[in-house]
Coordinates of C-alpha atoms and ligand atoms in Angstrom, one line a residue:
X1 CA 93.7 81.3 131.7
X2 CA 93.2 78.5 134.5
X3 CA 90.0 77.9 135.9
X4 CA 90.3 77.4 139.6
X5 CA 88.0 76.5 142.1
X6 CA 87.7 79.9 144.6
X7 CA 85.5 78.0 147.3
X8 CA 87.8 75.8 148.0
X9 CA 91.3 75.8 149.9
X10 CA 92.1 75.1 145.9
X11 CA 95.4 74.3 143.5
X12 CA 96.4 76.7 142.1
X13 CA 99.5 75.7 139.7
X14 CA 99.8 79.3 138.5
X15 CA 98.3 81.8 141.2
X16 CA 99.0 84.4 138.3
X17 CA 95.8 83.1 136.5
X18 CA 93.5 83.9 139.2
X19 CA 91.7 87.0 139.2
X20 CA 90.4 88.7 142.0
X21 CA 87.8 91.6 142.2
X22 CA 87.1 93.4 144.9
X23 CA 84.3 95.7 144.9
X24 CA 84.5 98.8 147.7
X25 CA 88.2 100.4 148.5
X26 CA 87.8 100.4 152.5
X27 CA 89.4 97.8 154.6
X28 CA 87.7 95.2 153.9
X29 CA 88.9 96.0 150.4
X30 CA 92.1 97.3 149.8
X31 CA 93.9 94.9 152.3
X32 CA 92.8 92.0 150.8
X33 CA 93.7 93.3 147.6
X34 CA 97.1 93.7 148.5
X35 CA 97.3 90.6 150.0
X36 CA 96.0 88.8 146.7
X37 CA 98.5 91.0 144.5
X38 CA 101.5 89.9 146.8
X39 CA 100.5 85.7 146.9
X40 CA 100.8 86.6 143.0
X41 CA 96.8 87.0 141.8
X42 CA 95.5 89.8 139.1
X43 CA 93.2 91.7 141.4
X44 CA 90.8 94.7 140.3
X45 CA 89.4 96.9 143.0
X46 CA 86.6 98.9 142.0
X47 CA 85.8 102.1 144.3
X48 CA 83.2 104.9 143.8
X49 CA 84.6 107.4 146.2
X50 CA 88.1 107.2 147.0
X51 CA 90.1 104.7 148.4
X52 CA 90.5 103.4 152.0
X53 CA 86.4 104.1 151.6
X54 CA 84.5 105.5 154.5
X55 CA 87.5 104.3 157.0
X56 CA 89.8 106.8 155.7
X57 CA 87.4 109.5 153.8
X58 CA 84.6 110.2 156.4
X59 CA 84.7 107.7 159.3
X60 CA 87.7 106.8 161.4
X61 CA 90.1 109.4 160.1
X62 CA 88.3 112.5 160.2
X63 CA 86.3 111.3 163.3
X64 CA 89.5 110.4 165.2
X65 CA 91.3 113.4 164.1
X66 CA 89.0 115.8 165.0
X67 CA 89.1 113.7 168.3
X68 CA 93.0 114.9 168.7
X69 CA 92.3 118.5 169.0
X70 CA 89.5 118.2 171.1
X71 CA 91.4 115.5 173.6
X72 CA 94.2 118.5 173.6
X73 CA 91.5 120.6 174.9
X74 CA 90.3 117.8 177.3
X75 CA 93.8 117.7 179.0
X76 CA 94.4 121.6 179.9
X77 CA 91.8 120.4 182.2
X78 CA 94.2 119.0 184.3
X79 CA 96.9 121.8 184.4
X80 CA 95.3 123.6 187.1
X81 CA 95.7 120.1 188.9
X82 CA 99.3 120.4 188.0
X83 CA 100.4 123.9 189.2
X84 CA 99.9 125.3 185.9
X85 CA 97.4 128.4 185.6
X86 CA 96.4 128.3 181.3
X87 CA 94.3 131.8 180.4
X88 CA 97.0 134.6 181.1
X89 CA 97.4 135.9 184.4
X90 CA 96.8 133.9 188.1
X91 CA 93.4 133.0 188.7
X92 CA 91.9 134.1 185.5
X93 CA 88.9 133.2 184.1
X94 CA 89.9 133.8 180.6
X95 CA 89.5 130.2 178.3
X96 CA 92.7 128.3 178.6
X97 CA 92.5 127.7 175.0
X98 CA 90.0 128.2 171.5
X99 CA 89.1 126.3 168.8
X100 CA 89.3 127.5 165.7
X101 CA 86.9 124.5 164.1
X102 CA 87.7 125.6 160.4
X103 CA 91.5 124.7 160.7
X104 CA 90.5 121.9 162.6
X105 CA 88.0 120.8 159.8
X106 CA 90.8 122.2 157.1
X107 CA 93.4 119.6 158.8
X108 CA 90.9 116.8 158.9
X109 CA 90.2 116.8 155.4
X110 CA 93.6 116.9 154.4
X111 CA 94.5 114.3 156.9
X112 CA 92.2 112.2 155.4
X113 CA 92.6 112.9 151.4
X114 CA 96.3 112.4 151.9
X115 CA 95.9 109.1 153.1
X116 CA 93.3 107.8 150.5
X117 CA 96.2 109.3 148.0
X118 CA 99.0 107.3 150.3
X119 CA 96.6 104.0 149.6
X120 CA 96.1 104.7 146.7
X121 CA 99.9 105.0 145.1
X122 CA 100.4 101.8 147.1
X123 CA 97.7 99.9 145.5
X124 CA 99.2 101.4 142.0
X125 CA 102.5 100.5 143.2
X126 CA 102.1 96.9 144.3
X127 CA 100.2 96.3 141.1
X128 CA 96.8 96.4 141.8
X129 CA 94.1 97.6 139.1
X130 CA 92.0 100.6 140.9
X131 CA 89.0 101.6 139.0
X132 CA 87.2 104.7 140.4
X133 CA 83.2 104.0 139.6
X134 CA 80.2 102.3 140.8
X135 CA 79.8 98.6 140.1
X136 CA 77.3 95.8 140.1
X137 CA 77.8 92.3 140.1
X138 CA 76.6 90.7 136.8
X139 CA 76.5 87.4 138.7
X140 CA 78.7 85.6 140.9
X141 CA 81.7 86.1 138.5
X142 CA 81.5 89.5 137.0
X143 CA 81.7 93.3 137.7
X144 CA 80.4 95.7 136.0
X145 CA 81.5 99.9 136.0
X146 CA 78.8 101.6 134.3
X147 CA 80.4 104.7 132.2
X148 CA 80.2 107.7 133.9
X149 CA 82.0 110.6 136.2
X150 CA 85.5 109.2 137.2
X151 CA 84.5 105.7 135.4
X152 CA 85.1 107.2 132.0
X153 CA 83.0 107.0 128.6
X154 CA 82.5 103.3 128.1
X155 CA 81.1 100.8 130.5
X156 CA 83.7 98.7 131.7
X157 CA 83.2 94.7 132.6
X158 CA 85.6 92.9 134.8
X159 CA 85.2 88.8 134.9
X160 CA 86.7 87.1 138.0
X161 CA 87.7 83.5 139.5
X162 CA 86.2 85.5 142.6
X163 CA 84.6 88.6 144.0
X164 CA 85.3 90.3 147.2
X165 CA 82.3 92.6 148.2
X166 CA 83.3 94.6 150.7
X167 CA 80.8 97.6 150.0
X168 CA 80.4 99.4 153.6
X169 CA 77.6 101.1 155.3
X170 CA 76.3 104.6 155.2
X171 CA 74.7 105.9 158.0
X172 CA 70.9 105.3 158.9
X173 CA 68.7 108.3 158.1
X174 CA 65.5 109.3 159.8
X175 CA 62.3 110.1 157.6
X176 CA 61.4 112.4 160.3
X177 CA 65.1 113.7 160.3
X178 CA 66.4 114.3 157.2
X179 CA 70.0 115.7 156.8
X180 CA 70.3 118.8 154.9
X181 CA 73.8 119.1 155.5
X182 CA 74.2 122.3 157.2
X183 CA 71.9 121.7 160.7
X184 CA 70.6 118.2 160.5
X185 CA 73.8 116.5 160.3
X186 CA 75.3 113.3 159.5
X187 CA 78.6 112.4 161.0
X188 CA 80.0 112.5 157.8
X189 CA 78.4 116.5 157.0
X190 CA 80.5 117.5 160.3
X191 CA 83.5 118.5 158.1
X192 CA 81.8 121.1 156.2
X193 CA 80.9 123.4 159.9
X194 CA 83.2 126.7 159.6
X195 CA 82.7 127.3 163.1
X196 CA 81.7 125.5 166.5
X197 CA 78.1 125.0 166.8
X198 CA 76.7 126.7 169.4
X199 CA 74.5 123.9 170.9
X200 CA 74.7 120.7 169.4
X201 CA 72.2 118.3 169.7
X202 CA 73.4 114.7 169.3
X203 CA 70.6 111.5 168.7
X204 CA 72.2 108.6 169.5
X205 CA 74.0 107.3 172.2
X206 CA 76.0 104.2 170.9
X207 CA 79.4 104.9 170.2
X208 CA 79.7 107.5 167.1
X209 CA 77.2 109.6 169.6
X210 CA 79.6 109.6 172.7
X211 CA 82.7 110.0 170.2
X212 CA 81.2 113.3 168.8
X213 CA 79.4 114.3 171.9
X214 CA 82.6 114.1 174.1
X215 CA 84.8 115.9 171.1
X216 CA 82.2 118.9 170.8
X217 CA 82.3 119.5 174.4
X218 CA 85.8 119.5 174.6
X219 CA 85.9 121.6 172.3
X220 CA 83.2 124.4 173.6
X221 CA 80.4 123.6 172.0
X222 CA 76.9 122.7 174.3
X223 CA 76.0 119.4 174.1
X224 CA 72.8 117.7 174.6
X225 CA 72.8 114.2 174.1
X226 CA 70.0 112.4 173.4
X227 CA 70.0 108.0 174.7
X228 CA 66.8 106.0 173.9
X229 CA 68.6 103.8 176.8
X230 CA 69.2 103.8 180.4
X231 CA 72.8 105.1 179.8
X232 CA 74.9 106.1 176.9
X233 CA 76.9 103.4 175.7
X234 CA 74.3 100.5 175.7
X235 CA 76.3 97.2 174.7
X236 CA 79.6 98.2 176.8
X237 CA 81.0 97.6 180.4
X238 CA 78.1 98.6 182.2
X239 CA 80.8 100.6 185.4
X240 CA 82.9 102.1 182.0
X241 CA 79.3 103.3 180.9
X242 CA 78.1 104.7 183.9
X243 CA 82.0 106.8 184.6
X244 CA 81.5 108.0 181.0
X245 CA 78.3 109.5 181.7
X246 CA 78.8 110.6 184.8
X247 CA 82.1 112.5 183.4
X248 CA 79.9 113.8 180.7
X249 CA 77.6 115.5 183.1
X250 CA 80.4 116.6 185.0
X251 CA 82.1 118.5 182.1
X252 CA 78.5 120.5 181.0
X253 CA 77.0 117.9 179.0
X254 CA 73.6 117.5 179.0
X255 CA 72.2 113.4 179.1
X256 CA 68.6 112.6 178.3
X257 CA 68.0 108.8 178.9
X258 CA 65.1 107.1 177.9
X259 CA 64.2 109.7 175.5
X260 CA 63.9 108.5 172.0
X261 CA 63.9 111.3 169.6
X262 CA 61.4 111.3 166.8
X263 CA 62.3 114.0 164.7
X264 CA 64.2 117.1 163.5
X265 CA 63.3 120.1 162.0
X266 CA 65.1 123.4 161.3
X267 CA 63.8 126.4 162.8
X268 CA 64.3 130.4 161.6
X269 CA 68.2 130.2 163.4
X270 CA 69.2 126.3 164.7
X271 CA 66.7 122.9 165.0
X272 CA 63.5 121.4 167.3
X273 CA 64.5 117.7 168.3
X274 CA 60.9 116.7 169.1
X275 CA 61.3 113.6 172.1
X276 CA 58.8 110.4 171.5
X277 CA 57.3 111.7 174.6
X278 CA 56.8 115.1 173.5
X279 CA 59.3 117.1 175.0
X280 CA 61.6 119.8 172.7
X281 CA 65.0 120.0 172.6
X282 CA 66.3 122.9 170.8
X283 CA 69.9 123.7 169.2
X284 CA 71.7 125.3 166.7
X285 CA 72.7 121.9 165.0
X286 CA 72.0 118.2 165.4
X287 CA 73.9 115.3 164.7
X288 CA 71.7 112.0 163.9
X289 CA 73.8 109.1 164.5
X290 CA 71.6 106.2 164.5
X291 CA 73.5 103.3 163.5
X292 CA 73.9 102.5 159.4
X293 CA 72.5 100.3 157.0
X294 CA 74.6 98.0 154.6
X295 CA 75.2 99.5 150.8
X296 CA 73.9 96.3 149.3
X297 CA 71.2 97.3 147.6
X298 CA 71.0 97.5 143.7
X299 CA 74.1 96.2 143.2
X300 CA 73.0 92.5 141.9
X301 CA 74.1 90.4 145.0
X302 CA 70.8 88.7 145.0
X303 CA 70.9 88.3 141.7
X304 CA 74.2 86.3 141.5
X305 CA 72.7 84.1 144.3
X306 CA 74.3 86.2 147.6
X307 CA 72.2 86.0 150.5
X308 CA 71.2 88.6 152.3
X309 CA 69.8 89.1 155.6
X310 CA 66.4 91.1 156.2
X311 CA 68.3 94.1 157.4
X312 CA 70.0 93.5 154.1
X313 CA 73.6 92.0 155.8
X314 CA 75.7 89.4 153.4
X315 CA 75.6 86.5 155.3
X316 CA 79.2 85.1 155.7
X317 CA 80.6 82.1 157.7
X318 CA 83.7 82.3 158.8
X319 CA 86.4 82.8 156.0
X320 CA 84.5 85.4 154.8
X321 CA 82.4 83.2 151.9
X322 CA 79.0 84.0 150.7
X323 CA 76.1 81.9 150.0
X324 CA 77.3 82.2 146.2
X325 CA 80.3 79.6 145.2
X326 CA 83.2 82.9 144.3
X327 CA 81.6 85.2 146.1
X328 CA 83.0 86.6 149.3
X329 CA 82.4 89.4 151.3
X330 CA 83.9 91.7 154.1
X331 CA 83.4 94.2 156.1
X332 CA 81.0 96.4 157.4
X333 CA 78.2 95.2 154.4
X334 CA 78.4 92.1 156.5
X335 CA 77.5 93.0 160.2
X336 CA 79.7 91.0 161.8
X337 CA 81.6 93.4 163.9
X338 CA 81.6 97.3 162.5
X339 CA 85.3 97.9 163.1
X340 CA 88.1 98.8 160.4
X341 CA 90.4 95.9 162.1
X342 CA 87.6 93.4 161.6
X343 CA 86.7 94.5 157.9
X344 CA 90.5 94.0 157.3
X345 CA 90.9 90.6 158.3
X346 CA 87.9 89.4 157.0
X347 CA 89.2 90.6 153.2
X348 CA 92.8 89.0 154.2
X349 CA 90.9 85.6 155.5
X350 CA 88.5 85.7 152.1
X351 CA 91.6 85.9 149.4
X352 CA 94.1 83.9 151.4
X353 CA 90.9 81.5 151.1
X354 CA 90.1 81.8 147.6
X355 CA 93.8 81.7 146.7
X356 CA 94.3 78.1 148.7
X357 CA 96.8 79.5 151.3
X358 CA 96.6 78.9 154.8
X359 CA 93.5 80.3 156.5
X360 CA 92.5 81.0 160.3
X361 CA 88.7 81.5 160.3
X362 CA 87.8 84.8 161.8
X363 CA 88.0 84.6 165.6
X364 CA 86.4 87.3 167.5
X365 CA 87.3 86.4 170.7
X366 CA 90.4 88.3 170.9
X367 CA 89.1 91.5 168.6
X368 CA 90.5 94.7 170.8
X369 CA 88.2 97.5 170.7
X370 CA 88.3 101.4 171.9
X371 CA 86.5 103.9 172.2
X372 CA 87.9 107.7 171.4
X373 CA 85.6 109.1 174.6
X374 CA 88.4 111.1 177.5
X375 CA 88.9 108.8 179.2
X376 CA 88.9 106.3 176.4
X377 CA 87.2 102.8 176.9
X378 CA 89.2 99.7 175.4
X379 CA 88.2 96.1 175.4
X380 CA 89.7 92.7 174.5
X381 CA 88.0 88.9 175.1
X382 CA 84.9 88.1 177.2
X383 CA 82.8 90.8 178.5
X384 CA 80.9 90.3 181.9
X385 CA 77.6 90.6 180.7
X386 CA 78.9 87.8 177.8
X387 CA 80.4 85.7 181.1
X388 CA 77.0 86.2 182.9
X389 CA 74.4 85.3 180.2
X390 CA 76.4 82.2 179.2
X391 CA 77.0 81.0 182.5
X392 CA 80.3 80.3 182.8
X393 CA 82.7 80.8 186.1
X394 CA 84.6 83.7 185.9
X395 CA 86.2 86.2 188.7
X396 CA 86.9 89.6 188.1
X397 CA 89.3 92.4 189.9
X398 CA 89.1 96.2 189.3
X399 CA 91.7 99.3 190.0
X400 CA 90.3 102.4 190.0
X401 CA 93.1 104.6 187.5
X402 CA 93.1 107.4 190.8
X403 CA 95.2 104.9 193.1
X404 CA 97.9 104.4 190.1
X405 CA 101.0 106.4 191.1
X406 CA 101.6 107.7 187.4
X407 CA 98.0 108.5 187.0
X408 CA 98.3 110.9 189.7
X409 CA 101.4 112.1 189.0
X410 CA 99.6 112.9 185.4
X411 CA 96.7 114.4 187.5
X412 CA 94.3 111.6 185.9
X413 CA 91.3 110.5 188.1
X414 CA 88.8 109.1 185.6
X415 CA 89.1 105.1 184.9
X416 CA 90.0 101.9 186.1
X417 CA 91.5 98.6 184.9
X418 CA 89.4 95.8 185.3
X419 CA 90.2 91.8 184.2
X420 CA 88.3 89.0 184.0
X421 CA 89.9 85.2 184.7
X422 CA 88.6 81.5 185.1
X423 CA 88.9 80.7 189.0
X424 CA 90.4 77.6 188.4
X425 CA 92.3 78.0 185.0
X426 CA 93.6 81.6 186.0
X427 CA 93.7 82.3 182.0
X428 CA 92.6 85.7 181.4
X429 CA 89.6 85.9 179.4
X430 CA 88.8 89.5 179.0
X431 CA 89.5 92.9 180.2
X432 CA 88.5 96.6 180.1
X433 CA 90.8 99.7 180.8
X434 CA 89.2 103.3 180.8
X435 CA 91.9 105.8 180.9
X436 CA 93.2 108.2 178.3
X437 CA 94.9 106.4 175.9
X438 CA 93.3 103.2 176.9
X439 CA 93.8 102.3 173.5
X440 CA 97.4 101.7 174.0
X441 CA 97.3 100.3 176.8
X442 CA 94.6 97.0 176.1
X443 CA 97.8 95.0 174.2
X444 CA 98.8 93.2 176.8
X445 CA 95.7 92.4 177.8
X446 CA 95.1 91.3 174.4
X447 CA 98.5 89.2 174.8
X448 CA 96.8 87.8 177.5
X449 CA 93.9 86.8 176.2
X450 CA 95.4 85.6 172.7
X451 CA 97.5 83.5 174.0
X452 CA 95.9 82.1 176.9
X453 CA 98.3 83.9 179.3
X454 CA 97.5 83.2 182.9
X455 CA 97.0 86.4 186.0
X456 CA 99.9 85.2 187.0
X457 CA 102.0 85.2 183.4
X458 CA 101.0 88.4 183.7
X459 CA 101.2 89.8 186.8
X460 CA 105.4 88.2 187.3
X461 CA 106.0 90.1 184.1
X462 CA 108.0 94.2 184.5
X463 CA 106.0 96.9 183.9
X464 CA 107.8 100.1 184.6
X465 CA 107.7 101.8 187.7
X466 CA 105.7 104.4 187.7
X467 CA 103.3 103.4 184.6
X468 CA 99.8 103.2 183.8
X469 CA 100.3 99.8 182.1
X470 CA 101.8 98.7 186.2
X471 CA 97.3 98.5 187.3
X472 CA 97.6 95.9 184.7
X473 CA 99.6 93.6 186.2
X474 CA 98.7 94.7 190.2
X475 CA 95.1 93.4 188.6
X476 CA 96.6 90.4 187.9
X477 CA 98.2 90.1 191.2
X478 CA 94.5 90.7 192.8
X479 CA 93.5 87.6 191.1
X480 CA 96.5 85.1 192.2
X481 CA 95.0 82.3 193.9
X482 CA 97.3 80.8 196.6
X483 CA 98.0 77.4 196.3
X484 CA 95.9 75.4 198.6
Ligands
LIG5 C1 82.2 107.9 162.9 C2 82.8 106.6 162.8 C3 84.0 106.3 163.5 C4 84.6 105.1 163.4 N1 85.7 104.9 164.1 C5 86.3 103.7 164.1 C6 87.6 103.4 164.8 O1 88.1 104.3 165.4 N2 88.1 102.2 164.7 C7 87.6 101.2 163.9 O2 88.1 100.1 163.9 N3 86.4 101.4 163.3 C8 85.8 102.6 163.3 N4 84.6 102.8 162.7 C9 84.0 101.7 161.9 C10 84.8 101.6 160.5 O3 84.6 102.9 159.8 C11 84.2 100.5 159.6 O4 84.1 99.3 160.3 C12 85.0 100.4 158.4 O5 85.0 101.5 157.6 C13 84.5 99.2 157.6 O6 85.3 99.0 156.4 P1 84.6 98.5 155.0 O7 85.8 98.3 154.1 O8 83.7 97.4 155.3 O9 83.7 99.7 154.5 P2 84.0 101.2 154.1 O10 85.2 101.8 154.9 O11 82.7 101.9 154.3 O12 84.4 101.2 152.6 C14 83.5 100.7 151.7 C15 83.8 101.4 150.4 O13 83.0 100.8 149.3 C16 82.6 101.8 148.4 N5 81.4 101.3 147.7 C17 80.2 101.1 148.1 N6 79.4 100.6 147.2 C18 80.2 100.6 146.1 C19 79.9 100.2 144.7 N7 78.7 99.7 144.3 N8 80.9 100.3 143.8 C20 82.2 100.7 144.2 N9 82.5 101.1 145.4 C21 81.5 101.0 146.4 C22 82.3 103.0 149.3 O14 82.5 104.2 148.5 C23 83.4 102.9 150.3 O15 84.6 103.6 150.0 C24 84.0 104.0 162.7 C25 82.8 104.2 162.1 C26 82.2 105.5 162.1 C27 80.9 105.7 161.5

């Protein structure tokens, strides 16, 4: 077997030789794997739970699924807007529609096992090793799979030219709130409800909090949700923040800023949320979603030399390498951005790195992000507070979704699309659309900003008449400068 040199854009006469192990089959795993197994390397991808990880098993699936049925309950709100009486006869005050959460849950789960299968068989397929346990790096060039359920009788060792850690996060637990699975809840414990909570109390504010929040109120439950900030959504578009919340209140939901909870206990039927400033917030169930902390502990990264960060983040540059020569990592263990598109190309960037192709170091710049909220909230390039605190000249138009001609043919009133573009470059360096299915509709802006399109690229290009996607490009005309 050759003996290549993985930190380096390397030569690699026989690509066969080199053998790849990644541990963790999420994103940040399994697409590098492939990758590796199609440029022609051996690659071994070690997984405890299933593969596509917390993505696929408890995170973006299931969350985003469960986030269809209730965004079909979100738009009968809009029928009678549209002629359309829902609830039997005229005028009736009968629900439009119910939820029964059980099939919902029963579909989610499916959903989501079906695809860890689909990534799975394709893994199988394309040649790649899976091997379900949990394993430890015995320094920076070897795995270990202690024996035991799913990793069979024997302890299994797996030597590597280099290892892709790409182990995930699980979701930051509260010594004063401590799951039990049935009313202090995780967001990956939501599966397991058999019917809609009555109130549901959720902690955090960021965006798993507004997902779930948003989703349980659409689909009947009470919602209380519980912001240590001045507004839910801390971090985003400050005028997408504020329409979120203020649609929130609108649709029943209850928003306590500046109220940092402290802890949860169950009482004889539901839970006390017990506020920092000691007020009570009671519920049937309550959903902590505090952020998550990195799975990197115990698993020998230190060890092999990997160096960690003191909330315990593998500290990366930018093709994905680690402080230890062979060691990469990717993914949410890393910190740099927690989003299943990011995890990805970081493993892509590490093994087209390691295997001496050609590599684009990670560029965050033109990472599109959304948020599942109705109206979602989607976001590509520069954001304005980014633009402010670094100083740079920027000028910014925004069209509220309400004067679009589609959006009120669609009886949509919530959102706007905003861009941002130099004054004297006219390149478009960021934008933000909140509309339902914003998340389709932030590619072009994502063109844009890619490729350094100018308002005016944009704005002489077609969009079809009568589209959402047209505010995008009547932004762009609100930002044509004439020429002097
Ligand atoms: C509720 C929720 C909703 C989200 N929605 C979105 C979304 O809509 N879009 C988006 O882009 N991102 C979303 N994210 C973020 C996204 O889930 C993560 O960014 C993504 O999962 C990161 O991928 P990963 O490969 O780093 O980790 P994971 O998906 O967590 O996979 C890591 C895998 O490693 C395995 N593992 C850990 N330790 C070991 C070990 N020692 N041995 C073997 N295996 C191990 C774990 O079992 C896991 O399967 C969401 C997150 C949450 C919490």
């Amino acid at each position: 077997m050759s003996n290549p040199s993985p930190n380096g854009p390397a030569s690699h006469p026989d690509l066969q030789a080199t053998r790849i192990v990644v541990l963790g089959g999420g994103p940040g795993g399994y697409e590098a794997a492939l990758v590796a197994r199609r440029l022609g390397a051996d690659v071994t991808v070690v997984e405890q739970e299933g593969l596509g990880g917390a993505a696929v098993l408890t995170d973006v699936v299931p969350s985003k699924t469960l986030i269809a049925a209730a965004e079909w309950m979100s738009s009968t709100e809009r029928a009678p807007a549209l002629g359309i009486r829902l609830g039997g006869t005229p005028g009736s005050d009968a629900p439009a529609a119910s939820v029964d959460l059980a099939a919902v849950n029963q579909r989610v789960l499916a959903l989501a096992a079906a695809q860890s299968a689909d990534i799975r068989a394709r893994l199988e397929r394309e040649g790649v090793r899976v091997v379900l346990g949990a394993g430890r790096l015995d320094g920076p060039r070897r795995v270990v799979v202690p024996a035991g359920p799913g990793a069979g009788e024997r302890e299994q060792t797996f030597d590597a030219d280099a290892v892709l850690v790409a182990v995930g996060a699980t979701p930051r637990e509260l010594p004063t709130a401590v799951p039990d699975g049935e009313r202090i809840l995780t967001w990956k414990q939501l599966y397991n409800l058999q019917t809609l909570p009555e109130k549901l109390v959720v902690v955090g504010s960021g965006v798993t909090g507004a997902e779930f929040a948003g989703a349980y109120r659409a689909l009947g439950a009470e919602v209380t949700l519980v912001s240590s900030r001045d507004r839910v959504l801390p971090g985003e578009d400050a005028d997408a923040a504020e329409l979120l919340e203020n649609v929130f209140t609108a649709r029943g939901m209850e928003v306590l800023s500046r109220s940092r909870a402290e802890a949860a206990e169950r009482t004889a039927d539901g839970v006390r949320v017990t506020l920092a400033d000691g007020r009570v917030v009671e519920g049937s169930h309550v959903l902590v979603a505090v952020g998550a902390v990195p799975a990197t502990a115990g698993i020998g990264l230190e060890e092999a030399g990997v160096a960690l960060t003191p909330s315990g983040h593998v500290v990366v540059d930018k093709v994905s390498r680690t402080s230890a020569r062979g060691v990469y990592a990717a993914g949410d263990c890393t910190g740099v951005l927690p989003l299943a598109s990011v995890a990805a190309m970081q493993g892509r960037i590490a093994v087209h790195h390691v295997l001496g192709d050609a590599v684009h170091p990670l560029n965050l710049q033109t990472v599109a992000a959304n948020i599942f909220t109705a109206p979602e909230i989607a976001t590509v390039g520069k954001s304005e507070a980014a633009l402010r605190a670094s100083g740079s000249k920027y000028v910014t138009a925004t069209l509220p979704l309400a004067r679009n001609p589609r959006a009120k043919m669609l009886g949509m009133r919530d959102g706007f699309v905003k861009l941002f573009a130099h004054p004297e470059a006219h390149v478009v360096l960021g934008g933000v659309i909140v509309s339902p299915r914003a998340s389709e509709l932030i590619f072009p802006v994502t063109l844009a900003v890619a490729h350094r399109l100018t308002v005016d690229d944009v704005a002489e290009a077609f969009t079809v008449y009568p589209s959402l996607s047209g505010s995008i490009a009547e932004v762009a005309r609100m930002l044509h400068q004439p020429l002097d």
